[in-house]
């Protein structure tokens, strides 16, 4: 599960960096003299498009990471389960559509 956790942390860090850079660029554009309002409007439209593309890419990456986490849970947890030892107990794991633990 470590790979999945790293993926989500990386995505979160990347979003924060993008947001900071986007705000800095917006402030920079606001500080420019508006001698050419059409150019400023065009720059803001391009920033909007860039932000939209980044949001879609981030959403797709998050979906991939979530699917990866599910697969990791389904295929790796049974291997870990075999190594677990509970005093006086037994764990039954069913890695199907719904995962459940039963303690005996």
XYZ file of C-alpha atoms in Angstrom, residues 7-8 10-11 15 52-68:
22
model
C 0.957 8.453 -5.380
C -1.749 10.319 -3.483
C 2.563 13.252 -4.893
C -0.739 14.287 -6.480
C -1.899 20.342 -6.960
C -9.157 23.277 -16.752
C -6.739 20.890 -18.471
C -4.757 20.449 -15.259
C -7.947 19.727 -13.295
C -8.997 17.061 -15.809
C -5.544 15.497 -15.783
C -5.510 15.482 -11.986
C -8.937 13.869 -11.880
C -7.831 11.124 -14.303
C -4.660 10.500 -12.286
C -6.669 10.289 -9.063
C -9.009 7.739 -10.664
C -6.027 5.657 -11.787
C -4.484 5.829 -8.303
C -7.787 4.771 -6.709
C -8.098 1.801 -9.066
C -4.496 0.895 -8.339
